[in-house]
PDB file of N, CA and C in Angstrom:
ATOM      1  N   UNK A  61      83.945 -16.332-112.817  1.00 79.00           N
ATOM      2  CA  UNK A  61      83.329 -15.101-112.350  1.00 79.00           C
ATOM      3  C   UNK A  61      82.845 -15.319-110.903  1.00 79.00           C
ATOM      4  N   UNK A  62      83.575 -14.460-109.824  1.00 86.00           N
ATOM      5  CA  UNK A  62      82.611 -14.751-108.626  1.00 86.00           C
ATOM      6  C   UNK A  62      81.143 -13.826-108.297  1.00 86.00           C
ATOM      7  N   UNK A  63      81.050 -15.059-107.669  1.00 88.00           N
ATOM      8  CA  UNK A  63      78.983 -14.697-107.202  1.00 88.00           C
ATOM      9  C   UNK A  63      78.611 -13.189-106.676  1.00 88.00           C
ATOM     10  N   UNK A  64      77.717 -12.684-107.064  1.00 90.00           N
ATOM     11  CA  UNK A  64      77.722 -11.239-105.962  1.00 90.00           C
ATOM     12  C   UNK A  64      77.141 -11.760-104.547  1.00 90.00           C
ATOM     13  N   UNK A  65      78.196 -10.916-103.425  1.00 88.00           N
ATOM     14  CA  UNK A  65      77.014 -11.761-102.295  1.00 88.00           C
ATOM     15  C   UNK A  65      75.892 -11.172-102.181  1.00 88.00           C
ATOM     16  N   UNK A  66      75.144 -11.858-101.616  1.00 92.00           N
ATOM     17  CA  UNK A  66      73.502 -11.650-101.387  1.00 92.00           C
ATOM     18  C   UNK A  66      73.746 -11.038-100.130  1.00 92.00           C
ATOM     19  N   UNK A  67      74.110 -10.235 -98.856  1.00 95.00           N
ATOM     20  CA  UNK A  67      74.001  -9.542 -97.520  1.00 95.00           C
ATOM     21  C   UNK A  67      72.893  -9.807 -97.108  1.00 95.00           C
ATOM     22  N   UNK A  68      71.916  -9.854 -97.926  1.00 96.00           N
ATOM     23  CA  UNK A  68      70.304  -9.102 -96.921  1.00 96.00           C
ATOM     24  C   UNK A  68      70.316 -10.150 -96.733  1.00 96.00           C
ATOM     25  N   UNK A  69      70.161 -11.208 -97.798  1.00 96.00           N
ATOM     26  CA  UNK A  69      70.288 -12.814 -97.451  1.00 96.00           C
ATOM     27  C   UNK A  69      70.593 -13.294 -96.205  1.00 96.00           C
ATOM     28  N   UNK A  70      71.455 -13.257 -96.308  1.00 95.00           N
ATOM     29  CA  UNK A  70      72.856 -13.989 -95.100  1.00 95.00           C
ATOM     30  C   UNK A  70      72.662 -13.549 -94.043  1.00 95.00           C
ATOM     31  N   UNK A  71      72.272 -12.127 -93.773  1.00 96.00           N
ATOM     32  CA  UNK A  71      71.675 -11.135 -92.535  1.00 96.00           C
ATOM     33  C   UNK A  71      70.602 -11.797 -92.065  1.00 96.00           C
ATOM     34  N   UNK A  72      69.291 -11.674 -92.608  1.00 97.00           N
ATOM     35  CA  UNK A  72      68.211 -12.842 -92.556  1.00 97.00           C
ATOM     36  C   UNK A  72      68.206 -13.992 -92.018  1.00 97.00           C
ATOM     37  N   UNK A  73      68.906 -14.898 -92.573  1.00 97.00           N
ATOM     38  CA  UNK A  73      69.484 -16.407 -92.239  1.00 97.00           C
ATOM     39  C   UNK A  73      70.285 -16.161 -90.901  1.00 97.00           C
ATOM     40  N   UNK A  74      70.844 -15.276 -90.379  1.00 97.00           N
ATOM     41  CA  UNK A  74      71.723 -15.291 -89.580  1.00 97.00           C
ATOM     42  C   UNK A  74      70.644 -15.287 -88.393  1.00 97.00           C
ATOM     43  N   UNK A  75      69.708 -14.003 -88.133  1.00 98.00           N
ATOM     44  CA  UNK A  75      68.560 -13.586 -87.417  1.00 98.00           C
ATOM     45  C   UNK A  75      67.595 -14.738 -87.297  1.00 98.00           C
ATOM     46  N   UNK A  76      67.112 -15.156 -88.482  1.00 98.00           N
ATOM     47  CA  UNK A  76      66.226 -16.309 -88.301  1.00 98.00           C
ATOM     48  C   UNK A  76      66.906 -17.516 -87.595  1.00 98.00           C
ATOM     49  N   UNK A  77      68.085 -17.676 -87.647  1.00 98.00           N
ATOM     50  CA  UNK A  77      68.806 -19.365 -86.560  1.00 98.00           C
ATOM     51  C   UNK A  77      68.654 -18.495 -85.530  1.00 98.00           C
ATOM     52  N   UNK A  78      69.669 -16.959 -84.968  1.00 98.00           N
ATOM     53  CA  UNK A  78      69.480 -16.860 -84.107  1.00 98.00           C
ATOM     54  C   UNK A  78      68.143 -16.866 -83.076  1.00 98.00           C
ATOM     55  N   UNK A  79      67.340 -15.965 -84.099  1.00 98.00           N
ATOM     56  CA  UNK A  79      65.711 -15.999 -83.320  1.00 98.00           C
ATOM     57  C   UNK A  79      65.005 -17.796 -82.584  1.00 98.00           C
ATOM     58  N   UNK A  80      65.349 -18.501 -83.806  1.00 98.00           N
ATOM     59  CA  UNK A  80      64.948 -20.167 -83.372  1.00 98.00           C
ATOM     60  C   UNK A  80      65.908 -20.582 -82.327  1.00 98.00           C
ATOM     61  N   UNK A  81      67.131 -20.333 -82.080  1.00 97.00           N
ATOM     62  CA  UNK A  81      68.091 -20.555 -80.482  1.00 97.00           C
ATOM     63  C   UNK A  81      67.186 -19.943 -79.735  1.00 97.00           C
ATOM     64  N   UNK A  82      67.204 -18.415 -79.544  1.00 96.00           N
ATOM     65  CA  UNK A  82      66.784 -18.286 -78.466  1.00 96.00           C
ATOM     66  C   UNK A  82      65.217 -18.445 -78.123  1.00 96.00           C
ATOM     67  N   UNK A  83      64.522 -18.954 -78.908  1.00 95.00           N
ATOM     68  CA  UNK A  83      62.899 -19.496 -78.639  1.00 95.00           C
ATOM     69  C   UNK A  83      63.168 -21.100 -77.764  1.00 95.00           C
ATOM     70  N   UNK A  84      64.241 -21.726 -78.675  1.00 95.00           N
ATOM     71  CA  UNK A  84      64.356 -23.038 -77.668  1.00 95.00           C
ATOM     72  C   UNK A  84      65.173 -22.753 -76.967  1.00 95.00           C
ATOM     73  N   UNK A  85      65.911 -21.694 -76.222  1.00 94.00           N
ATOM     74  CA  UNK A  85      66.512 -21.755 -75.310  1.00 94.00           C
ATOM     75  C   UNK A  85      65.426 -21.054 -73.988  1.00 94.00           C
ATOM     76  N   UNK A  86      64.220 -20.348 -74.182  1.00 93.00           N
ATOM     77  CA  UNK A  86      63.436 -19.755 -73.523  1.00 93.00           C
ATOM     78  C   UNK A  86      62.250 -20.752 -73.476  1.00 93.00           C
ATOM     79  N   UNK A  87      62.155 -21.748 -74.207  1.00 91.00           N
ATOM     80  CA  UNK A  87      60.792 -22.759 -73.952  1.00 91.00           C
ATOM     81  C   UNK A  87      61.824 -23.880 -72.978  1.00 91.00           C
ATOM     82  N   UNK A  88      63.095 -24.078 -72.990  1.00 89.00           N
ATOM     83  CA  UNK A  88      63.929 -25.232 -72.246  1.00 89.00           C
ATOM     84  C   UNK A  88      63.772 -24.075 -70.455  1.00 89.00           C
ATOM     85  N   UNK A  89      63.497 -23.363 -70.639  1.00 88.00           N
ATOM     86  CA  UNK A  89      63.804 -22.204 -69.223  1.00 88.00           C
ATOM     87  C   UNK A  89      62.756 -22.591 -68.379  1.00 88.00           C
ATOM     88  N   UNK A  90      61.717 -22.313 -69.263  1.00 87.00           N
ATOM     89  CA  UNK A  90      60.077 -22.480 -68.402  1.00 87.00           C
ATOM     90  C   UNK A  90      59.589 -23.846 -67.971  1.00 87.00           C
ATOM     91  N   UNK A  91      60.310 -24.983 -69.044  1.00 82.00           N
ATOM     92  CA  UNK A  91      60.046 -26.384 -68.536  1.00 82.00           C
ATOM     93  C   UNK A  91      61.398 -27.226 -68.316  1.00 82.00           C
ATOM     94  N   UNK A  92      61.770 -26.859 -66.983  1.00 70.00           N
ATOM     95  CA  UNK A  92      62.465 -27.667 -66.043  1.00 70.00           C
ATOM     96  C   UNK A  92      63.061 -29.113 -66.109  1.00 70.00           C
ATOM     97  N   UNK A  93      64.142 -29.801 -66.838  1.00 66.00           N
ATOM     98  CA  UNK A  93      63.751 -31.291 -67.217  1.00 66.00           C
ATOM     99  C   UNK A  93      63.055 -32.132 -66.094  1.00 66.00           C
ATOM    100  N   UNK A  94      62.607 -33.137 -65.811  1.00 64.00           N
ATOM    101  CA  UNK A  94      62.211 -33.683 -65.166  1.00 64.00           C
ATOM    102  C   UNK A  94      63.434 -35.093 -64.337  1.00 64.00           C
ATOM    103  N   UNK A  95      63.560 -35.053 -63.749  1.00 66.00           N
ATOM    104  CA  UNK A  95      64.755 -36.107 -63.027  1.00 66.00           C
ATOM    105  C   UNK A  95      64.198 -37.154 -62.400  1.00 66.00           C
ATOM    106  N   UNK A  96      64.159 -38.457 -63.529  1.00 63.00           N
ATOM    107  CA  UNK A  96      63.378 -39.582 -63.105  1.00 63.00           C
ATOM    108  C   UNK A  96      63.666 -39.870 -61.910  1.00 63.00           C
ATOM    109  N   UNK A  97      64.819 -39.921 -60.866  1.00 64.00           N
ATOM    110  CA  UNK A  97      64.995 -40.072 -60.132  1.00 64.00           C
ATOM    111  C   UNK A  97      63.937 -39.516 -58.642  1.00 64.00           C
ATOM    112  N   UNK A  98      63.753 -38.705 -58.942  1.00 66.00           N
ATOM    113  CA  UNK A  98      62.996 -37.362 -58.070  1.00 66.00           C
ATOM    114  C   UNK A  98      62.132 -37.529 -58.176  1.00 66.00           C
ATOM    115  N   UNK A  99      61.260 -38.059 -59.155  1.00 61.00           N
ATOM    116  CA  UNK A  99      59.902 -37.605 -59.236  1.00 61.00           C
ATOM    117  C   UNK A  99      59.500 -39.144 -58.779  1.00 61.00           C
ATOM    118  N   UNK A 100      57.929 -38.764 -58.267  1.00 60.00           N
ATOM    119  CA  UNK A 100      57.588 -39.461 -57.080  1.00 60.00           C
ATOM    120  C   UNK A 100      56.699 -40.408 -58.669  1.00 60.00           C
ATOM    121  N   UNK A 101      56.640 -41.450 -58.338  1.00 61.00           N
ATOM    122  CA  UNK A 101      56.111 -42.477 -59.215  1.00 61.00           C
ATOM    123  C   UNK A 101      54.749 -43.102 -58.657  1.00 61.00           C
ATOM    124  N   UNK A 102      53.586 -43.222 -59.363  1.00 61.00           N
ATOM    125  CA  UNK A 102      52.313 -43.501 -58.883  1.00 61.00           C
ATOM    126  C   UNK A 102      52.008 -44.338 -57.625  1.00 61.00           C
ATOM    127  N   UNK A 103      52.762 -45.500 -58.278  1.00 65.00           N
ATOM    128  CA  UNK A 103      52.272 -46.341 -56.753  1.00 65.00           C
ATOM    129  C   UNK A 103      53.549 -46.417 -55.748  1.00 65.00           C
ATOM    130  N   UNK A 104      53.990 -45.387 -55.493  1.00 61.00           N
ATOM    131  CA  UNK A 104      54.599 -44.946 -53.949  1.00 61.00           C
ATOM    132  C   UNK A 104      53.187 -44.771 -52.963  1.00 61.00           C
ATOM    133  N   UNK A 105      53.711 -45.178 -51.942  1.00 62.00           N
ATOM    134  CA  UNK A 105      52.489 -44.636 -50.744  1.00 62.00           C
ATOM    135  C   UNK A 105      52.884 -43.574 -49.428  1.00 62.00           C
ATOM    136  N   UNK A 106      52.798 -42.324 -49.647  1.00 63.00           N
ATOM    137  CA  UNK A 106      53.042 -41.807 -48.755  1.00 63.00           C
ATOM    138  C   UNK A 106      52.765 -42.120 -47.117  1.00 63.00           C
ATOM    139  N   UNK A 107      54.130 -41.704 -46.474  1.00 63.00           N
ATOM    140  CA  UNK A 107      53.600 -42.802 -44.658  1.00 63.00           C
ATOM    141  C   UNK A 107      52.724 -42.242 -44.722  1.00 63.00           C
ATOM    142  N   UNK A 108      51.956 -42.778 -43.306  1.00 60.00           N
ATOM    143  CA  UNK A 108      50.960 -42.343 -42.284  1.00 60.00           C
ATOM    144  C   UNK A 108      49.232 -42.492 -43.623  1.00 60.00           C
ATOM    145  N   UNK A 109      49.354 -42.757 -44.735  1.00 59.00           N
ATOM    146  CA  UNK A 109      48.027 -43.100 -44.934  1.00 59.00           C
ATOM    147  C   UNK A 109      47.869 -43.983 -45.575  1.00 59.00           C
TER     148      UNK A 109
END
């Protein structure tokens, strides 16, 4: 006997992954990775002081 599908289900599940992509794709937006390279490291000494 096959299963009845569940829709509302699957609709749901579909919305809820999508909703969690685009929350981590909008918290990855606002914080910039950081590029160890670039970033200035404590004991550098800027010239002249």
């Amino acid at each position: 006997m096959a299963r009845k599908p569940n829709y509302d289900f699957e609709r749901r599940e579909r919305e809820r992954l999508k909703a969690l992509k685009a929350a981590a794709r909008a918290e990855a937006k606002l914080k910039p990775p950081v590029d160890e390279a670039q970033a200035p490291s404590p004991d550098d000494e800027t010239p002249g002081h």
